[in-house]
mmCIF file of C-alpha atoms and ligand atoms in Angstrom:
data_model
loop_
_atom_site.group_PDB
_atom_site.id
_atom_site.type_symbol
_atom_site.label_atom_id
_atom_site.label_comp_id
_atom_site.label_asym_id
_atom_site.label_seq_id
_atom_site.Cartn_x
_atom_site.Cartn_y
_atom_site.Cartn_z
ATOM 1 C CA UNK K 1 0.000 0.000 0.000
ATOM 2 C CA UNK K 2 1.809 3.326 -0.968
ATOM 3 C CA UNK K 3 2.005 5.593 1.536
ATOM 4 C CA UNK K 4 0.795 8.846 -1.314
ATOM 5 C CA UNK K 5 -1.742 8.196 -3.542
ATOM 6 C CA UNK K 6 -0.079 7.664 -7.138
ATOM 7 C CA UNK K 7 0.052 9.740 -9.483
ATOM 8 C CA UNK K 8 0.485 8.168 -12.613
ATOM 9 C CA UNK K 9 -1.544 10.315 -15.383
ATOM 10 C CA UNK K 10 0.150 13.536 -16.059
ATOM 11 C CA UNK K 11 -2.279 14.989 -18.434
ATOM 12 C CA UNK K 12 -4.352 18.019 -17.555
ATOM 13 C CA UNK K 13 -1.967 18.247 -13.989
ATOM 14 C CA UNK K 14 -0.634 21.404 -13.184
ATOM 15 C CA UNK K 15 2.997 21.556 -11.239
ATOM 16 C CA UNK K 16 4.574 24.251 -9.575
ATOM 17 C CA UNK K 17 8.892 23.543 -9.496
ATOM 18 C CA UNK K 18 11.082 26.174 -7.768
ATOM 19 C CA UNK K 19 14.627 25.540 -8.651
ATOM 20 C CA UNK K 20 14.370 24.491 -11.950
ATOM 21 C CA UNK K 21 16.684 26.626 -14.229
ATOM 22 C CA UNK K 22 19.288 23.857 -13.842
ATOM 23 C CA UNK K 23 20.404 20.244 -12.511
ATOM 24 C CA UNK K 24 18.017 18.114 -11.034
ATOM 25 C CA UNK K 25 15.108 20.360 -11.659
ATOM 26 C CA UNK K 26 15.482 21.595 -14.933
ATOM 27 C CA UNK K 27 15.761 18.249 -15.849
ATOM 28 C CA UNK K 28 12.551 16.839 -13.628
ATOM 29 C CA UNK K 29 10.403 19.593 -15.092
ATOM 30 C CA UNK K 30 11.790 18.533 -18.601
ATOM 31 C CA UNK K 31 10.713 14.414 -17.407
ATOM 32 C CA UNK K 32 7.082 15.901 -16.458
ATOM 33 C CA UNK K 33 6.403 17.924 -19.735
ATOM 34 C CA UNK K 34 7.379 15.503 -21.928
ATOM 35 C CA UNK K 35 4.293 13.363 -20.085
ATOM 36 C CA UNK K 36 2.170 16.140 -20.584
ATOM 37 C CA UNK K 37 1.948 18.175 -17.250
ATOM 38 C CA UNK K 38 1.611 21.826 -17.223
ATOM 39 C CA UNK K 39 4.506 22.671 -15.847
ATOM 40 C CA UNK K 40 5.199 26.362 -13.800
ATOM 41 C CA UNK K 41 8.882 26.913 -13.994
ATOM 42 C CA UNK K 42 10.445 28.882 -11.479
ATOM 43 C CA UNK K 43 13.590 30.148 -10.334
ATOM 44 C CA UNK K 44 15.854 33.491 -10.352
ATOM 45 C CA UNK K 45 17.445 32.821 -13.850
ATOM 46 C CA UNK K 46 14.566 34.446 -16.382
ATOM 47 C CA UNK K 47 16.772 32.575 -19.626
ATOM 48 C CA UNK K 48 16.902 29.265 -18.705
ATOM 49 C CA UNK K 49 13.016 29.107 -17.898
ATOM 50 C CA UNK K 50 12.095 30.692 -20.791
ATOM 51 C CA UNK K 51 13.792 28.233 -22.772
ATOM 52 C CA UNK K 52 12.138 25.590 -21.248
ATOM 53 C CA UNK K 53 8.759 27.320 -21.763
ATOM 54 C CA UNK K 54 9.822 28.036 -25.346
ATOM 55 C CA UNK K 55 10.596 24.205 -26.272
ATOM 56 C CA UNK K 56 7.296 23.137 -24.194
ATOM 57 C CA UNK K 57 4.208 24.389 -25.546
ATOM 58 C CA UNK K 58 1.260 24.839 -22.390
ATOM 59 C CA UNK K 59 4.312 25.530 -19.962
ATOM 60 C CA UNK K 60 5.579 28.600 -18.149
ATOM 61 C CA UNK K 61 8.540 29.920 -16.912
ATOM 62 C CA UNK K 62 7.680 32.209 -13.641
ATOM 63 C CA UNK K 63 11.222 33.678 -12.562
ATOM 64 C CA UNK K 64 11.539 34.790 -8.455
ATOM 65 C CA UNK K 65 13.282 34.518 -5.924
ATOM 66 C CA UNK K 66 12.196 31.789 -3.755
ATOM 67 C CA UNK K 67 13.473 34.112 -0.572
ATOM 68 C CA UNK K 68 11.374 36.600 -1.404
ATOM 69 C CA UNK K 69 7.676 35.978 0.736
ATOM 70 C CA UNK K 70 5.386 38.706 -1.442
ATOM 71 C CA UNK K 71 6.803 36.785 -5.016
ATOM 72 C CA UNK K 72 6.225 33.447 -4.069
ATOM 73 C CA UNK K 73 2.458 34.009 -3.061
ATOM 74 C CA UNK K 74 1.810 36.519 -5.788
ATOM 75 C CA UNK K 75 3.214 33.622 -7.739
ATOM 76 C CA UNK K 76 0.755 31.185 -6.684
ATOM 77 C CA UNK K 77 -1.803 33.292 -6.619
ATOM 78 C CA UNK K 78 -0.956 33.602 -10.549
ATOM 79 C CA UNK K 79 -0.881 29.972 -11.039
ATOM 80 C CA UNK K 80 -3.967 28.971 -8.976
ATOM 81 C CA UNK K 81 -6.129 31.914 -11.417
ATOM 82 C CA UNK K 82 -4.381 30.828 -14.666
ATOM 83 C CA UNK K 83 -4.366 27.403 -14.414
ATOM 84 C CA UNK K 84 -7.737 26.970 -11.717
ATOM 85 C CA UNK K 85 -5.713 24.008 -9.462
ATOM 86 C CA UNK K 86 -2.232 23.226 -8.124
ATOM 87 C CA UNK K 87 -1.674 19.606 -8.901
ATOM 88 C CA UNK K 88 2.287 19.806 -7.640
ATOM 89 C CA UNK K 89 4.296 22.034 -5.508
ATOM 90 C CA UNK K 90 7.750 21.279 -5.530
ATOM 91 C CA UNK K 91 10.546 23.091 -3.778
ATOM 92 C CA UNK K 92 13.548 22.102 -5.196
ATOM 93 C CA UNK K 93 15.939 25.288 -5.094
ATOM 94 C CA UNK K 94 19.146 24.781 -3.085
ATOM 95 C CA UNK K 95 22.646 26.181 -2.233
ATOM 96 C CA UNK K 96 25.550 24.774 -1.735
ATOM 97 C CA UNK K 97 28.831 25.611 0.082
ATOM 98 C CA UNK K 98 31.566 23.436 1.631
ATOM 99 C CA UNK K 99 32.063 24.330 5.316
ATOM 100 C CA UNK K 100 33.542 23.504 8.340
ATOM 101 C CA UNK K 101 33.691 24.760 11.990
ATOM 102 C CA UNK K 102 37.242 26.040 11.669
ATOM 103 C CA UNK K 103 36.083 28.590 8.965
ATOM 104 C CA UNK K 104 32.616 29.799 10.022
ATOM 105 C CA UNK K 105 30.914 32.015 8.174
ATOM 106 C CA UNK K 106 27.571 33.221 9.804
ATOM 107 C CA UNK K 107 26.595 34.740 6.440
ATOM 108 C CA UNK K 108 26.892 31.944 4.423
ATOM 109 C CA UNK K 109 25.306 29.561 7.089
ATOM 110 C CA UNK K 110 22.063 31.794 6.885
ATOM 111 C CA UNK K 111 22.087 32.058 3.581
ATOM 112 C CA UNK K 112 21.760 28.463 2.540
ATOM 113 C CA UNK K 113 19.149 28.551 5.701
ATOM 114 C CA UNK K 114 17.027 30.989 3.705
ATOM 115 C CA UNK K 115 17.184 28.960 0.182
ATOM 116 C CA UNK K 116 17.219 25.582 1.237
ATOM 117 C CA UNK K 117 14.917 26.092 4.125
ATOM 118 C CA UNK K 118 13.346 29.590 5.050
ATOM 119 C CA UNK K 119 12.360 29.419 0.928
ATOM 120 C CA UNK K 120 10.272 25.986 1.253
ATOM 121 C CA UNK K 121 8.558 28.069 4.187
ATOM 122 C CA UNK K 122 7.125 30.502 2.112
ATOM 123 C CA UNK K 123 5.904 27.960 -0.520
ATOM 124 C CA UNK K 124 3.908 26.123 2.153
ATOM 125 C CA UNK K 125 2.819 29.711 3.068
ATOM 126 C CA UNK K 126 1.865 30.168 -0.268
ATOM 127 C CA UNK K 127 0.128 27.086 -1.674
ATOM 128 C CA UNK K 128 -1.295 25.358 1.123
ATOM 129 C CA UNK K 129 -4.807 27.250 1.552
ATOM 130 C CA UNK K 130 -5.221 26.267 -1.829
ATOM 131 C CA UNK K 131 -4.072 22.617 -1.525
ATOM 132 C CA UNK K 132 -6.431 22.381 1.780
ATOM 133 C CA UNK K 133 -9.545 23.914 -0.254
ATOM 134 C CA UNK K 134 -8.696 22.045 -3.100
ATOM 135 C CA UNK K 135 -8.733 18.085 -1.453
ATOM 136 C CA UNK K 136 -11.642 19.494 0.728
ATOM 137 C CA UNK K 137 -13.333 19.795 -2.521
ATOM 138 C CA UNK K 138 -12.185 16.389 -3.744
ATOM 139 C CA UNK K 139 -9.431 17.329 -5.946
ATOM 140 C CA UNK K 140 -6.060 15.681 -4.566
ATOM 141 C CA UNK K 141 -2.931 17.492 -4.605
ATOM 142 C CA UNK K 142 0.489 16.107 -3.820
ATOM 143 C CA UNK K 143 3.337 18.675 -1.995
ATOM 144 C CA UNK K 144 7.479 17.686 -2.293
ATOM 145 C CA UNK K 145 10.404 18.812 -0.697
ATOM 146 C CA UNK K 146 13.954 18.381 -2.568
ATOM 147 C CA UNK K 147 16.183 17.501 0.900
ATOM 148 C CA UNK K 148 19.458 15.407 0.523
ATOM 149 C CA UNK K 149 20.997 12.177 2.202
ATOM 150 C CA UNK K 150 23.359 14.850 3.906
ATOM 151 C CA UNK K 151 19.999 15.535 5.767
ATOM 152 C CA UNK K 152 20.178 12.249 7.708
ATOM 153 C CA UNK K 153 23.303 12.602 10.237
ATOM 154 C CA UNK K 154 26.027 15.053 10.446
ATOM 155 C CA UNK K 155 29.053 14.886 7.400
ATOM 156 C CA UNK K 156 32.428 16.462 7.240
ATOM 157 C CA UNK K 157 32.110 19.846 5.213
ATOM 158 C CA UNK K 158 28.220 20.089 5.613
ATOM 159 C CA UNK K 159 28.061 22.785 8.298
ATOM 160 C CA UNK K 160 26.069 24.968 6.503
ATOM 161 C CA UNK K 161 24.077 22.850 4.011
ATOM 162 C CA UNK K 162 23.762 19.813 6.403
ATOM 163 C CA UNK K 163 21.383 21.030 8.481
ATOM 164 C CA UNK K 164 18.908 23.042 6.189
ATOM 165 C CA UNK K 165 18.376 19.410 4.696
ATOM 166 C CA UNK K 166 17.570 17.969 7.741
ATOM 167 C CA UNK K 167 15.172 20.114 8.722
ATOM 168 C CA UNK K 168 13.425 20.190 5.539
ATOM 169 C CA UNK K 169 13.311 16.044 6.046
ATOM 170 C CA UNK K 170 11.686 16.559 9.332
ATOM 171 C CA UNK K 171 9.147 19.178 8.220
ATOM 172 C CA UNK K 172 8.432 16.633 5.334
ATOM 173 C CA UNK K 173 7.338 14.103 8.178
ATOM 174 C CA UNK K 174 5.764 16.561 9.697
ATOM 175 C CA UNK K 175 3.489 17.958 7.231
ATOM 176 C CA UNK K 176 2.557 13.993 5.983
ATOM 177 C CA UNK K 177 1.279 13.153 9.437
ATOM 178 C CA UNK K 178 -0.914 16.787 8.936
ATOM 179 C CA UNK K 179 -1.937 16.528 5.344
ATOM 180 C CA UNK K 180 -2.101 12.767 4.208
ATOM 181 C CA UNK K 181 -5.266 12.853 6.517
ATOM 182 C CA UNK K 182 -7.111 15.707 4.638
ATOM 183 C CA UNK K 183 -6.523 14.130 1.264
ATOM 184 C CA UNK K 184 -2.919 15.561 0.243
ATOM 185 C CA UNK K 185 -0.159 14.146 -0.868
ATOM 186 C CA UNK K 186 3.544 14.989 0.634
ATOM 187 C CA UNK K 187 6.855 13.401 -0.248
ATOM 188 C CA UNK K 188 10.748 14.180 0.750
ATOM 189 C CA UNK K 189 13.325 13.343 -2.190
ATOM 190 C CA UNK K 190 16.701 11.921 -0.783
ATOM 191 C CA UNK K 191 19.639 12.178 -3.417
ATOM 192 C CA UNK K 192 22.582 10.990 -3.208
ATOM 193 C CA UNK K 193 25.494 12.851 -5.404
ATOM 194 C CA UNK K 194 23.897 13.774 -8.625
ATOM 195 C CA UNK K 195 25.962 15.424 -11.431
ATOM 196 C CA UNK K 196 24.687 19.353 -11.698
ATOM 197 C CA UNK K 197 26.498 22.888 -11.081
ATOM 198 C CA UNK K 198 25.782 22.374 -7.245
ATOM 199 C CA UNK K 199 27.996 19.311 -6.943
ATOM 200 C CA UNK K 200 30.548 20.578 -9.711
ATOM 201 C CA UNK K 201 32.927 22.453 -7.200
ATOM 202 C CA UNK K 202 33.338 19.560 -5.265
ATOM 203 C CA UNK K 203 37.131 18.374 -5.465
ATOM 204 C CA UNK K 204 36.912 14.419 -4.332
ATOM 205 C CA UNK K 205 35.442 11.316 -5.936
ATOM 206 C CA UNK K 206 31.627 11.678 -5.435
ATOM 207 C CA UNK K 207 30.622 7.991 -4.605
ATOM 208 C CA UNK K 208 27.309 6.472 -6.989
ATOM 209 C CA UNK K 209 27.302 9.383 -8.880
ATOM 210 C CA UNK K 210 24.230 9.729 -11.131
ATOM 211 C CA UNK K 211 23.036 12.394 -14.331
ATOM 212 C CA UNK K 212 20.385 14.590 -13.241
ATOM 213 C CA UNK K 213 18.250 13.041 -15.998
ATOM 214 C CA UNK K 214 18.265 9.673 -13.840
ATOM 215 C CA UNK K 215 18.022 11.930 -10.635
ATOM 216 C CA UNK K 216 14.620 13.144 -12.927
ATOM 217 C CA UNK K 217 13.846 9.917 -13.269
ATOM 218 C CA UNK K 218 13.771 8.363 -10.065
ATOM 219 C CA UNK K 219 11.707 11.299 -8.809
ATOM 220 C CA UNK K 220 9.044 10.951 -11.216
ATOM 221 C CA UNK K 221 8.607 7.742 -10.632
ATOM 222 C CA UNK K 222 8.503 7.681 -6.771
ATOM 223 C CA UNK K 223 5.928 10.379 -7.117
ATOM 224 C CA UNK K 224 4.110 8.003 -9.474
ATOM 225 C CA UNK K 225 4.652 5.296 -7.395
ATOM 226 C CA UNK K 226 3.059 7.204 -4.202
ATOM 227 C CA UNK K 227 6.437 7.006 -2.379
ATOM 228 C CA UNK K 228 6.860 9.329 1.094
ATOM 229 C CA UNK K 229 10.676 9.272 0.820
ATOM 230 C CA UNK K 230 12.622 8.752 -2.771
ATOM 231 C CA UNK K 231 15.950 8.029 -2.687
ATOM 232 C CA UNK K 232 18.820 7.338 -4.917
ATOM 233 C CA UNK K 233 20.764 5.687 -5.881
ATOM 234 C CA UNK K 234 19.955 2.941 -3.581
ATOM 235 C CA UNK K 235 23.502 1.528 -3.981
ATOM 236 C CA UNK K 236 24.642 4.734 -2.110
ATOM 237 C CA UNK K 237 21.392 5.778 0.031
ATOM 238 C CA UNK K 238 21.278 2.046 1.663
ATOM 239 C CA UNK K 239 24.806 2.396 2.814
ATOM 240 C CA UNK K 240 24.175 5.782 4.077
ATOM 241 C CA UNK K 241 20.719 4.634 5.790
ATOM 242 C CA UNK K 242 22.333 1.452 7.407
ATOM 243 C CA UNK K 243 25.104 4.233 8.789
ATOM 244 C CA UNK K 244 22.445 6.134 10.729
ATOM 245 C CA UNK K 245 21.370 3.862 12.743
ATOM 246 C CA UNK K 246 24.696 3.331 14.384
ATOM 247 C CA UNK K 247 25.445 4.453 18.157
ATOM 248 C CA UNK K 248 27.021 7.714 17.729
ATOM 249 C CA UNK K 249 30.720 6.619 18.491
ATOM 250 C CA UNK K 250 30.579 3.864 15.652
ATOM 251 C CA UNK K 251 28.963 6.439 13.115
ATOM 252 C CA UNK K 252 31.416 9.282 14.130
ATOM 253 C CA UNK K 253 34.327 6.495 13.385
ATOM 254 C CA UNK K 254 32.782 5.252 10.350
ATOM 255 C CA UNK K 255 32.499 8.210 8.454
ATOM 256 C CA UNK K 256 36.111 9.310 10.020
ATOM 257 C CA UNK K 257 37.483 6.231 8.229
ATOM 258 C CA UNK K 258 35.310 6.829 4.815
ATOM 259 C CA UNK K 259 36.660 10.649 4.502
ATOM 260 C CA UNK K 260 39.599 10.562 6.213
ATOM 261 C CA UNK K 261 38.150 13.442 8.081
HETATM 262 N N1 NAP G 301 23.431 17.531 -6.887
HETATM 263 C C1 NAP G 301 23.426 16.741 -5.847
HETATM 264 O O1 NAP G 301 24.299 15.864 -5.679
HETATM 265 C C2 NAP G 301 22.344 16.877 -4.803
HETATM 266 C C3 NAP G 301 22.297 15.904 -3.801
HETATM 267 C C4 NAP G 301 21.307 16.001 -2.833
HETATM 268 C C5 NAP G 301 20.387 17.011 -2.888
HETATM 269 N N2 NAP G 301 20.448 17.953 -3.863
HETATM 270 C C6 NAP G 301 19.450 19.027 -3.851
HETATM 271 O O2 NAP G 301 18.789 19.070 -5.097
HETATM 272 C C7 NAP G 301 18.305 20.396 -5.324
HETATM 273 C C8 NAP G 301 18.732 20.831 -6.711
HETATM 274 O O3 NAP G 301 20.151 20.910 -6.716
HETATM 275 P P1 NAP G 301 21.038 20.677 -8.011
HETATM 276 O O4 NAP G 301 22.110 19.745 -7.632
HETATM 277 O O5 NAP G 301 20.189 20.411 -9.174
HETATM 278 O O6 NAP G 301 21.749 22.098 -8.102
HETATM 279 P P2 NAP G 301 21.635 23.320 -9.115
HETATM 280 O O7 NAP G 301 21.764 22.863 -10.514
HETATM 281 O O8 NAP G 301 22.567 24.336 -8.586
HETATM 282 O O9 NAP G 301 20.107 23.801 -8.916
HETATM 283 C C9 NAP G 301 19.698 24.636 -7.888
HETATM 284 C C10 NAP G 301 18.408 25.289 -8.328
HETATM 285 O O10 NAP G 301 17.962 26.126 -7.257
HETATM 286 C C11 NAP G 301 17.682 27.406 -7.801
HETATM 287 N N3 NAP G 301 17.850 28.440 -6.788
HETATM 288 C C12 NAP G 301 18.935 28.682 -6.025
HETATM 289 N N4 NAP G 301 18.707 29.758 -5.240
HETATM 290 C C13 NAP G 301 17.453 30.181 -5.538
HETATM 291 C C14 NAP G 301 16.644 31.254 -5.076
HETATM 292 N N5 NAP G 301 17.076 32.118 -4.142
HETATM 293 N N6 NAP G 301 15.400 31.399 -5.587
HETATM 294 C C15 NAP G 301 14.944 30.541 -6.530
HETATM 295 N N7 NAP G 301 15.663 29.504 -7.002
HETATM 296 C C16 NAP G 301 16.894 29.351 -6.516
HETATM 297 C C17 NAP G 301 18.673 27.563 -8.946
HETATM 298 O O11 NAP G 301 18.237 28.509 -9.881
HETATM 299 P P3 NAP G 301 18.727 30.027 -10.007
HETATM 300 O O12 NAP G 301 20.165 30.077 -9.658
HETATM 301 O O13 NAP G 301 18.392 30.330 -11.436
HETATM 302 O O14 NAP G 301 17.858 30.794 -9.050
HETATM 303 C C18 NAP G 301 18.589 26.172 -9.549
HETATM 304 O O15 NAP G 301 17.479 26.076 -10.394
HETATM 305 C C19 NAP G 301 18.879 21.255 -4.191
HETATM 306 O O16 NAP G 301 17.911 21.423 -3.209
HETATM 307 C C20 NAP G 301 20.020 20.417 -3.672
HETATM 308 O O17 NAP G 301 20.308 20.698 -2.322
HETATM 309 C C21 NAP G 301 21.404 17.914 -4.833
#
């Protein structure tokens, strides 16, 4: 029994991304128009989403700034009067800076607290009255949060961006043990390294590394699947999973020994 009801006709849906000029959601939004969902594009770089909307006729490209309150609810006040429903919200707009406690930078730490978290904030702000009035109505809706494996226990480097992405995995659980009961949908998507300009500063060997098209992939289909969480690649995410659950003084060792950190 999925834990989501499944969506797997994309016809006549209408989806809301924020983050997806490039990498994994540029190419997810790309995976959901070519099965016919209107798709909202959104995100701060105006070129890249009106490509998108260019080569995909009955989509739009909606550039903000997803730390900016007033533009994402005008935006989905837009969306809801254009397009009459919100099928699926998705909040995949991230930062991403190396850091570690020996070169703090308060700036930077609230920065990536403002994109990767404070942002998703204002889209539940934004779209939930409508998601609520919608399922009320008998129209189901589905809500996702882009979060990372780096979400699930503290990693060398991930001072800044580690914790953003585990509160957005807790707020996930949160808002399914709210929403599932009035008829909406919520999911968390878990990646693992997936090749895009986030990850391209980073100097080691990224372990499992996947193209964003089969980081696109996977999504779609745990959304049509009615997954909560969807993670990849499972070759990576297991390991990382069956690390969590250690006592803290075998995890801390383990990932010593892994990074050398
Ligand atoms: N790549 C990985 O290995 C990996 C692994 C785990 C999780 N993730 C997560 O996956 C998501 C997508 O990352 P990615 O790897 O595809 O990186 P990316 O190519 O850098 O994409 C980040 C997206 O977020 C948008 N964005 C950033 N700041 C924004 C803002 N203030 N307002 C609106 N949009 C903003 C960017 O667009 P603009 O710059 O045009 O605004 C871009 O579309 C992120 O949440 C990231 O944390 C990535």
């Amino acid at each position: 029994m999925p834990l989501n009801p499944r969506i797997d006709d994309w016809h006549g849906k209408t989806v809301w991304l924020v983050g997806a000029s490039t990498g994994i959601g540029r190419a997810t939004v790309e995976r959901l128009a070519a099965r016919g969902a209107r798709v909202v594009a959104s995100a701060r770089s105006a070129a890249s989403l009106q490509e998108f909307a260019a080569a995909h006729p009955g989509c739009e490209a909606l550039a903000l700034d997803a730390t900016d309150r007033q533009a994402m609810q005008a935006a989905a006040a837009g969306i809801v009067q254009r397009h009459g429903a919100l099928d699926l919200a998705v909040y995949c707009a991230g930062t991403y800076t190396p850091m570690r406690a020996t070169a703090f930078d308060l700036d930077v730490a609230l920065k990536h607290q403002e994109v990767n978290y404070v942002g998703a904030l204002y889209l539940l702000d934004a779209v939930l009255p409508t998601l609520l009035a919608q399922a009320r109505s008998g129209r189901a809706a589905h809500l996702s949060l882009v979060s990372s494996v780096a979400g699930y226990r503290g990693l060398p480097k991930s001072l800044a961006y580690g914790p953003t992405k585990a509160a957005l995995i807790n707020l996930a659980e949160t808002l399914y043990l709210d929403l599932r009961p009035q008829g909406i949908g919520v999911s968390v998507v878990n990646p693992g390294f997936v090749e895009t300009p986030l990850t391209a500063q980073n100097e080691f060997r990224m372990p499992a590394l996947i193209s964003s098209d089969e980081a696109a992939a996977q999504i779609v289909r745990g959304w049509e699947r009615g997954a909560f969480e969807i993670h990849f690649p499972k070759r990576f995410t297991h390991v990382l999973k069956a690390l969590s659950v250690l006592s803290d003084g075998l995890y801390f060792a383990a990932i010593r020994r892994a990074t050398g950190m």
